[in-house]
Short mmCIF file of C-alpha atoms in Angstrom, two decimals:
data_model
loop_
_atom_site.label_atom_id
_atom_site.label_comp_id
_atom_site.label_asym_id
_atom_site.label_seq_id
_atom_site.Cartn_x
_atom_site.Cartn_y
_atom_site.Cartn_z
CA MET A 1 -0.07 0.00 0.02
CA ASP A 2 1.15 3.64 -0.79
CA TYR A 3 2.65 5.23 2.46
CA ILE A 4 1.24 8.52 1.49
CA VAL A 5 -2.42 7.12 1.52
CA ILE A 6 -1.64 5.78 5.06
CA VAL A 7 -0.27 9.06 6.36
CA ILE A 8 -3.10 11.30 4.83
CA SER A 9 -5.81 9.10 5.85
CA ALA A 10 -4.61 8.62 9.41
CA ILE A 11 -4.04 12.27 9.92
CA PHE A 12 -7.03 13.87 8.24
CA VAL A 13 -9.64 11.54 6.79
CA SER A 14 -10.13 9.27 9.63
CA ASN A 15 -8.47 11.12 12.37
CA ILE A 16 -8.04 8.98 15.50
CA VAL A 17 -9.90 11.23 17.87
CA LEU A 18 -12.37 13.10 15.81
CA ASN A 19 -13.39 10.27 13.57
CA GLN A 20 -12.44 7.05 15.37
CA PHE A 21 -13.14 8.17 18.71
CA LEU A 22 -10.02 6.67 20.41
CA GLY A 23 -8.22 8.61 23.24
CA ILE A 24 -10.98 10.94 24.13
CA CYS A 25 -10.01 10.95 27.87
CA PRO A 26 -6.73 12.58 27.18
CA PHE A 27 -8.41 14.72 24.51
CA LEU A 28 -10.62 16.18 27.21
CA GLY A 29 -8.44 15.82 30.15
CA VAL A 30 -5.15 17.59 28.99
CA SER A 31 -6.43 20.00 26.57
CA LYS A 32 -6.71 23.19 28.68
CA LYS A 33 -3.56 24.53 27.63
CA VAL A 34 -1.52 24.32 24.29
CA SER A 35 1.78 23.69 26.01
CA THR A 36 0.69 20.65 27.99
CA SER A 37 -1.30 19.33 25.02
CA VAL A 38 2.07 19.35 23.08
CA GLY A 39 3.64 17.45 25.75
CA MET A 40 0.91 14.90 25.79
CA GLY A 41 1.21 14.73 21.98
CA GLY A 42 5.01 13.80 22.21
CA ALA A 43 4.49 11.32 24.81
CA VAL A 44 1.78 9.55 22.80
CA LEU A 45 3.95 9.61 19.54
CA PHE A 46 6.89 7.97 21.66
CA VAL A 47 4.67 5.19 23.37
CA MET A 48 2.36 4.50 20.50
CA THR A 49 5.40 4.01 18.01
CA LEU A 50 7.28 1.74 20.47
CA ALA A 51 4.23 -0.12 21.54
CA THR A 52 2.93 -0.73 17.83
CA LEU A 53 6.66 -2.04 17.02
CA VAL A 54 6.73 -4.47 20.17
CA THR A 55 3.03 -5.80 19.73
CA TYR A 56 3.71 -6.37 16.01
CA LEU A 57 6.54 -8.52 16.72
CA ILE A 58 4.73 -10.29 19.24
CA GLN A 59 1.66 -10.91 17.20
CA ASN A 60 3.62 -12.12 14.09
CA TYR A 61 6.47 -14.05 15.81
CA LEU A 62 4.87 -15.32 18.98
CA LEU A 63 1.00 -15.49 19.02
CA VAL A 64 0.39 -16.21 15.22
CA PRO A 65 3.93 -17.04 13.71
CA GLN A 66 4.00 -17.39 9.79
CA SER A 67 7.06 -19.58 9.64
CA GLY A 68 9.75 -21.26 11.67
CA TYR A 69 10.12 -23.42 14.71
CA LEU A 70 7.14 -22.01 16.63
CA ALA A 71 4.95 -22.25 13.58
CA GLU A 72 5.56 -25.84 13.03
CA LEU A 73 5.16 -26.60 16.83
CA TYR A 74 1.71 -24.96 17.00
CA ALA A 75 0.55 -26.66 13.74
CA GLU A 76 1.58 -29.96 15.16
CA LYS A 77 0.06 -29.61 18.50
CA GLY A 78 -2.86 -27.79 17.23
CA ILE A 79 -2.30 -24.64 19.49
CA ASP A 80 -4.09 -21.44 18.37
CA LEU A 81 -2.87 -18.55 20.74
CA SER A 82 -4.68 -15.65 18.81
CA TYR A 83 -7.28 -15.35 21.73
CA LEU A 84 -4.55 -14.20 23.96
CA ARG A 85 -4.13 -11.04 22.03
CA THR A 86 -6.01 -8.50 24.21
CA ILE A 87 -4.46 -9.75 27.37
CA VAL A 88 -0.78 -9.86 25.94
CA PHE A 89 -1.13 -6.45 24.26
CA ILE A 90 -2.39 -4.53 27.25
CA LEU A 91 0.10 -6.04 29.51
CA VAL A 92 2.99 -5.23 26.97
CA ILE A 93 1.72 -1.65 26.70
CA ALA A 94 1.53 -1.24 30.62
CA SER A 95 4.86 -2.59 31.33
CA LEU A 96 6.55 -0.63 28.32
CA VAL A 97 5.02 2.60 29.69
CA GLN A 98 6.61 1.61 33.03
CA MET A 99 9.85 0.86 31.56
CA VAL A 100 9.89 4.04 29.58
CA GLU A 101 9.30 6.05 32.48
CA ILE A 102 11.89 4.43 34.35
CA MET A 103 14.46 4.82 31.59
CA LEU A 104 13.69 8.35 30.71
CA LYS A 105 14.38 9.32 34.34
CA LYS A 106 17.84 7.87 34.18
CA ILE A 107 18.74 8.80 30.82
CA SER A 108 17.28 12.11 29.99
CA PRO A 109 15.78 14.05 33.00
CA PRO A 110 14.84 17.08 30.84
CA LEU A 111 12.76 14.93 28.65
CA TYR A 112 11.15 13.01 31.75
CA GLN A 113 10.30 16.62 33.09
CA ALA A 114 8.45 17.33 30.03
CA LEU A 115 6.66 14.10 29.31
CA GLY A 116 6.77 12.37 32.78
CA ILE A 117 3.41 13.38 34.08
CA PHE A 118 1.72 12.20 30.96
CA LEU A 119 3.33 8.70 30.90
CA PRO A 120 1.14 7.00 33.54
CA LEU A 121 -1.90 8.46 31.82
CA ILE A 122 -1.11 6.63 28.57
CA THR A 123 -1.50 3.18 29.87
CA THR A 124 -5.41 3.82 29.84
CA ASN A 125 -5.23 5.81 26.79
CA CYS A 126 -7.24 3.41 24.33
CA ALA A 127 -5.55 5.07 21.30
CA VAL A 128 -2.40 3.04 22.02
CA LEU A 129 -4.04 -0.29 22.25
CA GLY A 130 -6.53 0.67 19.53
CA VAL A 131 -3.70 1.39 16.84
CA ALA A 132 -2.02 -1.96 17.99
CA ILE A 133 -5.16 -3.89 17.29
CA LEU A 134 -5.87 -1.97 14.04
CA VAL A 135 -2.44 -2.95 12.75
CA VAL A 136 -3.38 -6.54 13.26
CA THR A 137 -6.76 -6.41 11.80
CA LYS A 138 -5.56 -4.29 8.86
CA GLU A 139 -2.73 -6.80 8.24
CA TYR A 140 0.00 -4.25 7.68
CA ASN A 141 3.47 -5.14 7.21
CA LEU A 142 6.08 -3.86 9.67
CA MET A 143 7.04 -0.78 7.79
CA GLU A 144 3.30 0.16 7.19
CA ALA A 145 2.65 -0.48 10.72
CA LEU A 146 5.26 2.05 11.91
CA VAL A 147 4.01 4.59 9.39
CA PHE A 148 0.54 4.05 10.51
CA SER A 149 1.20 4.46 14.19
CA ILE A 150 3.37 7.64 13.69
CA SER A 151 0.84 9.18 11.54
CA ASN A 152 -1.83 8.43 13.99
CA ALA A 153 0.01 9.87 16.85
CA ILE A 154 0.63 12.95 14.70
CA GLY A 155 -3.17 13.04 14.03
CA PHE A 156 -3.90 12.84 17.65
CA THR A 157 -1.45 15.55 18.47
CA LEU A 158 -3.03 17.74 15.90
CA ALA A 159 -6.52 17.40 17.11
CA LEU A 160 -5.44 17.80 20.64
CA VAL A 161 -3.47 21.09 19.90
CA LEU A 162 -6.18 22.60 17.82
CA PHE A 163 -8.65 21.70 20.45
CA ALA A 164 -6.58 23.12 23.26
CA GLY A 165 -6.15 26.41 21.18
CA LEU A 166 -10.03 26.54 20.83
CA ARG A 167 -10.47 25.94 24.66
CA GLU A 168 -7.98 28.67 25.66
CA HIS A 169 -10.14 31.07 23.70
CA LEU A 170 -13.30 29.56 25.17
CA ASP A 171 -12.23 30.52 28.74
CA LEU A 172 -12.50 34.18 27.70
CA MET A 173 -16.00 33.82 26.09
CA LYS A 174 -19.41 34.55 27.73
CA VAL A 175 -20.82 31.07 27.75
CA PRO A 176 -24.48 30.31 29.02
CA LYS A 177 -24.24 28.99 32.62
CA GLY A 178 -25.58 25.65 31.86
CA MET A 179 -23.25 25.00 29.06
CA ARG A 180 -20.08 25.98 30.99
CA GLY A 181 -17.20 23.52 31.27
CA VAL A 182 -17.49 20.03 29.76
CA PRO A 183 -20.77 20.54 27.71
CA ILE A 184 -19.46 23.42 25.59
CA ALA A 185 -16.25 21.57 25.19
CA PHE A 186 -18.12 18.68 23.64
CA VAL A 187 -20.02 21.09 21.32
CA VAL A 188 -16.75 22.69 20.20
CA ALA A 189 -15.06 19.18 19.61
CA GLY A 190 -18.24 18.40 17.48
CA ILE A 191 -17.69 21.56 15.36
CA LEU A 192 -13.99 20.48 15.08
CA ALA A 193 -14.97 17.06 13.93
CA LEU A 194 -17.33 18.71 11.42
CA ALA A 195 -14.45 20.79 10.01
CA PHE A 196 -12.23 17.52 9.67
CA MET A 197 -15.17 16.02 7.83
CA GLY A 198 -14.33 18.31 4.95
CA PHE A 199 -11.28 16.00 4.40
CA ALA A 200 -13.45 13.10 3.68
CA ASN A 201 -12.71 11.41 0.04
CA LEU A 202 -9.37 13.08 0.13
CA VAL A 203 -7.86 9.80 -0.45
CA MET B 1 -23.29 1.41 53.54
CA ASN B 2 -26.84 1.60 52.31
CA GLN B 3 -27.02 -1.06 49.56
CA TRP B 4 -30.20 0.61 47.86
CA LYS B 5 -28.28 4.03 47.73
CA ASN B 6 -25.17 1.97 46.34
CA PHE B 7 -27.26 0.70 43.67
CA THR B 8 -29.01 3.75 42.61
CA LYS B 9 -25.94 6.22 42.61
CA GLY B 10 -24.81 5.04 39.03
CA PHE B 11 -27.97 6.21 37.26
CA ILE B 12 -28.05 10.07 37.88
CA LYS B 13 -25.89 11.12 40.94
CA ASP B 14 -22.59 9.32 39.93
CA ASN B 15 -23.45 8.42 36.33
CA PRO B 16 -20.23 7.34 34.72
CA ILE B 17 -20.85 9.19 31.45
CA PHE B 18 -22.66 12.25 32.46
CA VAL B 19 -21.01 13.12 35.80
CA LEU B 20 -17.90 11.08 36.10
CA LEU B 21 -16.95 11.50 32.55
CA LEU B 22 -15.30 8.17 32.37
CA GLY B 23 -15.30 5.56 29.43
CA MET B 24 -16.17 8.35 26.93
CA CYS B 25 -14.54 6.59 23.87
CA PRO B 26 -17.26 3.62 23.43
CA ALA B 27 -19.85 6.22 24.37
CA LEU B 28 -19.12 8.27 21.33
CA GLY B 29 -17.86 5.59 19.02
CA VAL B 30 -20.73 2.97 19.10
CA THR B 31 -23.89 5.09 19.85
CA THR B 32 -25.14 5.22 16.32
CA SER B 33 -28.32 3.59 17.29
CA ALA B 34 -30.00 2.61 20.64
CA ILE B 35 -29.35 -1.04 20.27
CA ASN B 36 -25.58 -0.56 19.69
CA GLY B 37 -25.34 1.62 22.77
CA ILE B 38 -27.27 -1.00 24.92
CA GLY B 39 -25.33 -3.89 23.75
CA MET B 40 -22.06 -2.14 24.46
CA GLY B 41 -23.36 -1.07 27.79
CA LEU B 42 -24.42 -4.66 28.76
CA ALA B 43 -20.88 -5.93 27.77
CA THR B 44 -19.19 -3.47 29.72
CA THR B 45 -21.69 -4.21 32.63
CA PHE B 46 -20.54 -7.92 32.52
CA VAL B 47 -16.98 -7.25 32.61
CA LEU B 48 -17.50 -4.66 35.37
CA VAL B 49 -19.66 -7.11 37.62
CA MET B 50 -17.07 -10.07 37.10
CA SER B 51 -13.90 -8.24 37.60
CA ASN B 52 -15.37 -6.46 40.72
CA VAL B 53 -16.23 -9.97 42.04
CA PHE B 54 -12.86 -11.41 41.36
CA ILE B 55 -10.85 -8.52 42.50
CA SER B 56 -13.04 -8.26 45.58
CA ILE B 57 -12.37 -11.95 46.37
CA PHE B 58 -8.51 -11.76 45.70
CA LYS B 59 -7.93 -8.37 47.18
CA SER B 60 -6.12 -9.67 50.23
CA PHE B 61 -3.78 -11.95 48.10
CA ILE B 62 -2.71 -9.34 45.58
CA PRO B 63 0.54 -7.41 46.72
CA SER B 64 -0.38 -3.66 46.50
CA SER B 65 2.80 -2.97 44.37
CA VAL B 66 1.62 -5.02 41.47
CA ARG B 67 -2.15 -4.54 41.96
CA ILE B 68 -2.61 -2.42 38.78
CA PRO B 69 -1.05 -5.21 36.47
CA ALA B 70 -3.10 -7.89 38.23
CA PHE B 71 -6.40 -5.84 37.92
CA ILE B 72 -5.64 -5.54 34.29
CA VAL B 73 -5.05 -9.25 33.85
CA ILE B 74 -8.47 -10.01 35.38
CA ILE B 75 -10.28 -7.52 33.38
CA ALA B 76 -8.52 -8.53 30.25
CA THR B 77 -9.67 -12.14 30.91
CA PHE B 78 -13.34 -11.34 31.10
CA VAL B 79 -13.02 -8.92 28.22
CA THR B 80 -11.59 -12.02 26.07
CA ILE B 81 -14.79 -14.12 27.22
CA VAL B 82 -17.17 -11.35 26.19
CA ASP B 83 -15.31 -10.76 22.83
CA LEU B 84 -15.32 -14.62 21.96
CA SER B 85 -18.80 -15.26 23.04
CA MET B 86 -20.29 -12.31 21.34
CA ASN B 87 -18.48 -13.36 18.17
CA ALA B 88 -19.98 -16.79 18.46
CA TYR B 89 -23.65 -15.86 19.48
CA ILE B 90 -24.38 -12.43 18.21
CA PRO B 91 -22.02 -11.88 15.34
CA THR B 92 -23.90 -8.88 13.81
CA LEU B 93 -23.71 -6.78 17.05
CA HIS B 94 -20.16 -7.85 17.41
CA GLU B 95 -19.18 -6.61 14.01
CA GLN B 96 -20.92 -3.34 14.54
CA LEU B 97 -19.10 -2.88 17.81
CA GLY B 98 -15.76 -3.80 16.35
CA LEU B 99 -12.73 -2.55 17.86
CA PHE B 100 -14.57 -1.20 20.92
CA ILE B 101 -15.06 -4.67 22.47
CA PRO B 102 -11.30 -5.54 23.10
CA LEU B 103 -10.93 -1.68 24.08
CA ILE B 104 -13.15 -2.39 27.18
CA VAL B 105 -10.00 -3.54 28.74
CA VAL B 106 -8.70 0.28 28.88
CA ASN B 107 -12.08 1.73 29.67
CA CYS B 108 -11.24 3.90 32.42
CA LEU B 109 -14.50 3.03 34.16
CA VAL B 110 -13.62 -0.54 34.75
CA LEU B 111 -10.24 -0.09 36.17
CA GLY B 112 -11.35 3.14 38.00
CA ARG B 113 -14.13 0.97 39.92
CA ALA B 114 -11.57 -1.95 40.51
CA GLU B 115 -9.18 0.69 42.07
CA ALA B 116 -11.43 2.90 43.91
CA PHE B 117 -14.08 0.57 45.13
CA ALA B 118 -13.80 -3.22 44.57
CA SER B 119 -10.14 -3.40 46.14
CA LYS B 120 -11.47 -1.89 49.43
CA GLN B 121 -15.07 -3.19 49.86
CA ASN B 122 -16.66 -6.55 50.32
CA LEU B 123 -18.05 -8.82 47.97
CA ILE B 124 -21.69 -7.84 48.11
CA SER B 125 -21.01 -4.19 47.85
CA SER B 126 -18.71 -4.65 44.95
CA VAL B 127 -21.15 -6.72 42.96
CA ILE B 128 -23.93 -4.02 43.53
CA ASP B 129 -21.40 -1.22 42.67
CA GLY B 130 -20.60 -3.13 39.45
CA LEU B 131 -24.19 -3.43 38.62
CA SER B 132 -24.99 0.01 39.53
CA MET B 133 -22.09 1.72 37.44
CA GLY B 134 -22.63 -0.93 34.47
CA LEU B 135 -26.44 -0.37 34.37
CA GLY B 136 -25.87 3.50 34.67
CA PHE B 137 -23.25 3.17 31.66
CA THR B 138 -25.87 1.29 29.76
CA PHE B 139 -28.56 3.84 30.45
CA ALA B 140 -26.33 6.56 29.35
CA LEU B 141 -25.14 4.85 26.00
CA GLY B 142 -28.83 3.59 25.40
CA LEU B 143 -29.97 7.27 25.86
CA LEU B 144 -27.37 8.91 23.72
CA GLY B 145 -27.95 6.12 21.04
CA ALA B 146 -31.65 6.85 21.17
CA VAL B 147 -31.14 10.48 20.72
CA ARG B 148 -28.86 10.17 17.73
CA GLU B 149 -30.99 7.32 16.04
CA ILE B 150 -34.15 9.57 16.38
CA LEU B 151 -32.63 12.62 15.08
CA GLY B 152 -30.26 10.93 12.66
CA SER B 153 -32.29 8.34 10.89
CA GLY B 154 -35.81 8.93 12.26
CA SER B 155 -36.32 5.62 13.77
CA ILE B 156 -36.11 4.03 17.33
CA PHE B 157 -34.89 0.31 17.92
CA ASP B 158 -34.88 0.05 14.09
CA PHE B 159 -38.57 1.14 13.87
CA LYS B 160 -38.90 4.01 11.32
CA PHE B 161 -41.45 6.50 12.35
CA ILE B 162 -40.91 8.93 9.53
CA ASN B 163 -41.50 8.67 5.88
CA PRO B 164 -39.43 5.49 4.72
CA GLU B 165 -37.77 7.50 1.90
CA ALA B 166 -36.77 10.43 3.90
CA ASP B 167 -33.69 10.80 5.65
CA GLY B 168 -33.04 12.11 9.30
CA ILE B 169 -30.53 14.72 10.16
CA LEU B 170 -27.37 13.00 8.83
CA LEU B 171 -25.24 14.99 10.91
CA PHE B 172 -26.23 13.04 14.14
CA VAL B 173 -25.23 9.47 12.83
CA LEU B 174 -21.71 10.92 11.68
CA PRO B 175 -18.97 11.49 14.15
CA PRO B 176 -19.67 15.29 14.86
CA GLY B 177 -23.14 14.57 15.98
CA ALA B 178 -21.89 12.26 18.72
CA PHE B 179 -19.87 15.09 20.20
CA ILE B 180 -22.67 17.70 19.82
CA ALA B 181 -25.56 15.20 21.30
CA LEU B 182 -23.33 14.15 24.14
CA GLY B 183 -22.50 17.89 25.06
CA TYR B 184 -26.20 18.79 25.16
CA LEU B 185 -27.16 15.69 27.35
CA ILE B 186 -24.52 16.50 29.82
CA ALA B 187 -25.79 20.00 29.98
CA LEU B 188 -29.40 18.67 30.48
CA MET B 189 -28.11 16.15 33.20
CA ASN B 190 -26.55 19.02 35.18
CA ARG B 191 -29.73 20.78 34.93
CA LEU B 192 -31.68 17.77 36.24
CA LYS B 193 -29.19 17.21 39.07
CA LYS B 194 -29.54 20.66 40.44
CA SER B 195 -33.29 20.64 40.57
#
């Protein structure tokens, strides 16, 4: 498949937040300021790429191997491990986030300062697990999977930063009492999603 | 704790969607019709109740330093059970809900109740809490699904009440409508809670 198509469709056409509804919690939770939303976007880019790489390798070499010793062993004994996907993926992502947190603390304190507070939040960010599962269901190869995960992370960051910019302005607006806070944020997100629908049929 | 109060809290007072704002992804993603919303809600309720039961039973055996991974394994087990049984018995609904079934495992609501309630309370309270939160979640998803289905396709539970050839307001079936409908529902619930 053409990489450009994957990139454009992941960022604009079926944006992970505004079209697929994955990662809504951080989308609402850390979108009060543009600076924090950029930090969250960076953390997601880092974890999502790494998680997709690791889960891709586990899926294709451990759970459902195409060739090699394990594939023969599974075929001989009639073992099918594909049902373990959800459990294995979420455990891998959770431990990966922990590991990244510990390593960042040691290796690069400034980066840890910038991303640190967002890392624990990412374990329950369904966008990370969602992309890992989507890669399996779409049967991408390794290179396509990496491109797909990076462009989804960029799409997530784009939506988050745009939304944070809108919310910063929203704080200065006179909003009717009943709509203040979360309700108006949802309506604004809806209008943002409407704007993104203009990209439909782009690819 | 008063068990009846424990049971009713999930519907309005501590509704997971309208008040606690947990589990937003499936709430927006699958509610194109009332049936989808209710199906998703019931699947989540099953996972919520069963994981609350097991976490409540095993809470004294799980060391607190590894409790989150342990909770995730318990939750993921029940999510796998739901995923496989729905695929076997109700394949059409399973296909409609798609990715959001395995994603119940990262639903903040399930892990949130495990951490905040089931790991501290006894078995009966945990079961009631799971039922309350799950049915409150189902109620919210069903309501949002019904609103979107009525406005978007002019039907309710697949029963069309407008001219069969006419379309509804297409926007409400599309992604932007989910955000807008949920925003107004939350505003309405805030109003109801005050009075």
